[in-house]
mmCIF file of C-alpha atoms in Angstrom:
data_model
loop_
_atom_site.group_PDB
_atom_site.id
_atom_site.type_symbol
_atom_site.label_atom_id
_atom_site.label_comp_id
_atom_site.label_asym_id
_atom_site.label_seq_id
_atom_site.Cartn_x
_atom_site.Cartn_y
_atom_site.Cartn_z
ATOM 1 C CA UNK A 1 103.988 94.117 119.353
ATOM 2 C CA UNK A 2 106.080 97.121 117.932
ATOM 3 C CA UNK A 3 104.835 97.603 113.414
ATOM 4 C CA UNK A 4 107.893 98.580 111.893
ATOM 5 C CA UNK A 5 106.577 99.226 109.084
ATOM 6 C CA UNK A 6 103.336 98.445 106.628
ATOM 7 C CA UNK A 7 103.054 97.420 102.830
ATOM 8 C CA UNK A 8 100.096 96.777 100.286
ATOM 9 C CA UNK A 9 100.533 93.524 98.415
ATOM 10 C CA UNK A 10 97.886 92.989 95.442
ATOM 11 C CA UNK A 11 98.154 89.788 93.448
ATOM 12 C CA UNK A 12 97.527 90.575 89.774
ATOM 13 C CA UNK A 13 97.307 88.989 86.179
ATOM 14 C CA UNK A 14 100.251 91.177 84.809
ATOM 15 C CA UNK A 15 102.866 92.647 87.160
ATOM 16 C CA UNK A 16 104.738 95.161 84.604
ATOM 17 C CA UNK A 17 101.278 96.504 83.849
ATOM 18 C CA UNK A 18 100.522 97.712 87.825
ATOM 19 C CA UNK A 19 104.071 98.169 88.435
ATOM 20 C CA UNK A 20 104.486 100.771 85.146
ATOM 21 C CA UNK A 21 101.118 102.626 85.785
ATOM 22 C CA UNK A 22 102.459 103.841 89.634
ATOM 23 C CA UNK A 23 105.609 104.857 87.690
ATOM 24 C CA UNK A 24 104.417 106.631 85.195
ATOM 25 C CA UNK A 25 101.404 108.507 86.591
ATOM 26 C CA UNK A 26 102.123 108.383 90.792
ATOM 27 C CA UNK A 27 106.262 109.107 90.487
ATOM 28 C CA UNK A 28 106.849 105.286 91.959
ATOM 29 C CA UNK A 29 110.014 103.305 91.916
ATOM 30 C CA UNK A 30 110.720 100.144 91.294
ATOM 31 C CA UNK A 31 113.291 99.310 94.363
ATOM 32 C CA UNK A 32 113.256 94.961 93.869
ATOM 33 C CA UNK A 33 111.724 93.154 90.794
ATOM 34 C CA UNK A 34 112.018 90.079 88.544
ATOM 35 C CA UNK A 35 109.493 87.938 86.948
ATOM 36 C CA UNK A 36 106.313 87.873 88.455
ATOM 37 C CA UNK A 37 106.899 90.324 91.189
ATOM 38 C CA UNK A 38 107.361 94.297 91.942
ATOM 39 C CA UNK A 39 108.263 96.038 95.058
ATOM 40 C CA UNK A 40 107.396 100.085 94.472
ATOM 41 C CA UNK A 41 108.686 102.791 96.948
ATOM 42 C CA UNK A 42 107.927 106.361 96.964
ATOM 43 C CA UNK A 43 110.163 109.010 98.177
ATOM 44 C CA UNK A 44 107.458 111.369 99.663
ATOM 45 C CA UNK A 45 105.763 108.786 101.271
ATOM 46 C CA UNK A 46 107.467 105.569 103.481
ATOM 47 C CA UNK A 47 104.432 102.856 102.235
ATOM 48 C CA UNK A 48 105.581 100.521 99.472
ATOM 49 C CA UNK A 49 103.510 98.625 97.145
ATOM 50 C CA UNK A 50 104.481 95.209 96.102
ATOM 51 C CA UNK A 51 102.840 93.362 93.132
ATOM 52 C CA UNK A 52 102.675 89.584 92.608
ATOM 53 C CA UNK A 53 101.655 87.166 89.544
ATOM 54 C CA UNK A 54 98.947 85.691 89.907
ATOM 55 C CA UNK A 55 99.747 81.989 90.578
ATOM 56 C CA UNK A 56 103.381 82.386 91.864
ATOM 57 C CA UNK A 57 104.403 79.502 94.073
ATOM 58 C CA UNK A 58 105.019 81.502 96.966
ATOM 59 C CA UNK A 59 101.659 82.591 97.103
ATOM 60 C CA UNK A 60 99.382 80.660 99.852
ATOM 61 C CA UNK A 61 97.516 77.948 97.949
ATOM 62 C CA UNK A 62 93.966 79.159 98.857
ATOM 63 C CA UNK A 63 94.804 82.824 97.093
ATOM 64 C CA UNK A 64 97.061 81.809 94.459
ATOM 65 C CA UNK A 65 94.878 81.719 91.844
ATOM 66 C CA UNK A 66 92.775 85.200 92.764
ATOM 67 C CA UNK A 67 92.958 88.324 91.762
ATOM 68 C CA UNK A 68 93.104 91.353 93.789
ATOM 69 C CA UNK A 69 89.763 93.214 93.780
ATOM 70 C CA UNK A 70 87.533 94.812 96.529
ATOM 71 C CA UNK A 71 89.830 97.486 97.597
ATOM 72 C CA UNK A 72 90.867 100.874 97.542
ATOM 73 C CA UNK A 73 94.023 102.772 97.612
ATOM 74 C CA UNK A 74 93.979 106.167 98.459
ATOM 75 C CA UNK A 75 95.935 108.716 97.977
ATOM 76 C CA UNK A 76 95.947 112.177 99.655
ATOM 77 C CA UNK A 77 96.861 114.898 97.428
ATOM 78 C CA UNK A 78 96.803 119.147 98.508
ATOM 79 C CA UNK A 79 95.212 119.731 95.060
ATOM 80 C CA UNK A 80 92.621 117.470 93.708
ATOM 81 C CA UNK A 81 90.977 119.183 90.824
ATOM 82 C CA UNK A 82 94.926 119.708 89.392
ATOM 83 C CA UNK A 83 95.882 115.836 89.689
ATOM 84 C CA UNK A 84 92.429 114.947 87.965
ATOM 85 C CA UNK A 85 93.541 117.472 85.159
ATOM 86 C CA UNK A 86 97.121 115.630 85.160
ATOM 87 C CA UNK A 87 95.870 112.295 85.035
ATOM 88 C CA UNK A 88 92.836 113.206 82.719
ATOM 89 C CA UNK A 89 95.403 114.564 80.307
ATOM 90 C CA UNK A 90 97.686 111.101 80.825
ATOM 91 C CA UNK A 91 94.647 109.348 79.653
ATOM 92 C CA UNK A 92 94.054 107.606 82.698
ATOM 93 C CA UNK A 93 91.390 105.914 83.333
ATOM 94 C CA UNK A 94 89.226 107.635 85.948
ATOM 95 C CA UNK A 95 86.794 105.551 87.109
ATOM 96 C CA UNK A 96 84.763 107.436 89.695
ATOM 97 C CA UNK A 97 84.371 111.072 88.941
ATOM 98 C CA UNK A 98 85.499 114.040 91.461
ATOM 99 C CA UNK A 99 82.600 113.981 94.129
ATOM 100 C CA UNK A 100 82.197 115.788 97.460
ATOM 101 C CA UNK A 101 81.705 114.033 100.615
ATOM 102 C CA UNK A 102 79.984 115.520 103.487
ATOM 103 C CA UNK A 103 82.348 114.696 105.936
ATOM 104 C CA UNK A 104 84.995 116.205 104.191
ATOM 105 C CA UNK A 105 86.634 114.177 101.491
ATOM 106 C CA UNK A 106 87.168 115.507 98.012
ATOM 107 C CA UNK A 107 88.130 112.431 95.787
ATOM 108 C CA UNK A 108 88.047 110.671 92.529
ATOM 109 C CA UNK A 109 89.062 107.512 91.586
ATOM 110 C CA UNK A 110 91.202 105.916 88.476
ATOM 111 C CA UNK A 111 91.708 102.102 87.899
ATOM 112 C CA UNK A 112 95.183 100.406 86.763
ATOM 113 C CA UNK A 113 95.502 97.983 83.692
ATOM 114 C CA UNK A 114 95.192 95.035 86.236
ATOM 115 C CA UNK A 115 91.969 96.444 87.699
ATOM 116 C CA UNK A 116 93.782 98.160 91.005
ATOM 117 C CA UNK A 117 91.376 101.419 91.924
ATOM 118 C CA UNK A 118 93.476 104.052 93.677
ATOM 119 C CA UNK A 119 91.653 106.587 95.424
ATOM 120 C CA UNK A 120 93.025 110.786 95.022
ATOM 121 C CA UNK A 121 91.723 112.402 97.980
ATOM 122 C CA UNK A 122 92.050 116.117 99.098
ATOM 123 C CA UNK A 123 90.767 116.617 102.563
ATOM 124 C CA UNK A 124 88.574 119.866 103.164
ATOM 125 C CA UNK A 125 86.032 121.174 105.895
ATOM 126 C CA UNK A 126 83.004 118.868 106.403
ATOM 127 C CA UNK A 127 79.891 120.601 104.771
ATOM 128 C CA UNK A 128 77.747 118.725 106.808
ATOM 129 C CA UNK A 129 77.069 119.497 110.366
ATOM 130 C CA UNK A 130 77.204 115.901 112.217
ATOM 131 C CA UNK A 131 80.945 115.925 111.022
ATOM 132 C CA UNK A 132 82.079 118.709 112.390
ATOM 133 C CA UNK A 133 84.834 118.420 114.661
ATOM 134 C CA UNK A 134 86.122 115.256 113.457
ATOM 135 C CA UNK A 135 87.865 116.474 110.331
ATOM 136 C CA UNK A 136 89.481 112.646 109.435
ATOM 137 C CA UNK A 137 92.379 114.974 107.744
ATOM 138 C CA UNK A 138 94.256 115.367 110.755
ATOM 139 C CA UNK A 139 94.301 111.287 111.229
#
């Protein structure tokens, strides 16, 4: 098998909401949309993100009726303490404050209207010995 490409799809209670938060505070597009469904592109980065209504027919019948929850979506940015600033200032909701990781992860985290949590994440030399060597920034 030969991946072509990959896309996030997160069922929600309000597309427009999800779909306008990427725009406004992550520089997303909106490539494709109509009621009850959002496909977001972009340009630095070739990893859309779709968004569906909760209950659309095309949905699978078992997970038609749920709501995305239980994951993260991160986001690797060079400067972390300026995007919290940014988004701070957007009144965003951050969620999880800026933390350090010992393995080498600088990140906060801010949640969309819809309950989505995207992760910001600066990578930066493990502080902690049993990590060195495996910096997971050059993944």
């Amino acid at each position: 098998m030969k991946i072509k490409a990959i896309a996030l799809s997160f069922t929600v209670k309000e597309v427009s909401l999800s779909s306008h938060f990427l725009q406004e505070h992550f520089g997303f597009l909106e490539r494709w949309s109509t009621v009850g469904f959002a496909y977001l592109f972009n340009e630095s980065i070739d990893f859309p993100i779709i968004f569906m209504q909760k209950g659309t027919e095309v949905l699978p019948q078992a997970i038609r009726h749920q709501e995305a929850s239980g994951m993260i979506t991160a986001f690797t940015v060079d400067d972390i303490e300026a995007e919290l600033e940014r988004l701070s200032n957007e009144d965003v909701n951050i969620s999880a404050p800026l933390q350090d990781d010992p393995w080498g992860e600088r990140l906060f985290q801010v949640t969309d209207p819809n309950g989505i949590v995207y992760q910001l994440v600066q990578w930066v030399e493990p502080s902690d010995e049993q990590y060195e060597g495996n910096n997971p920034g050059q993944w």
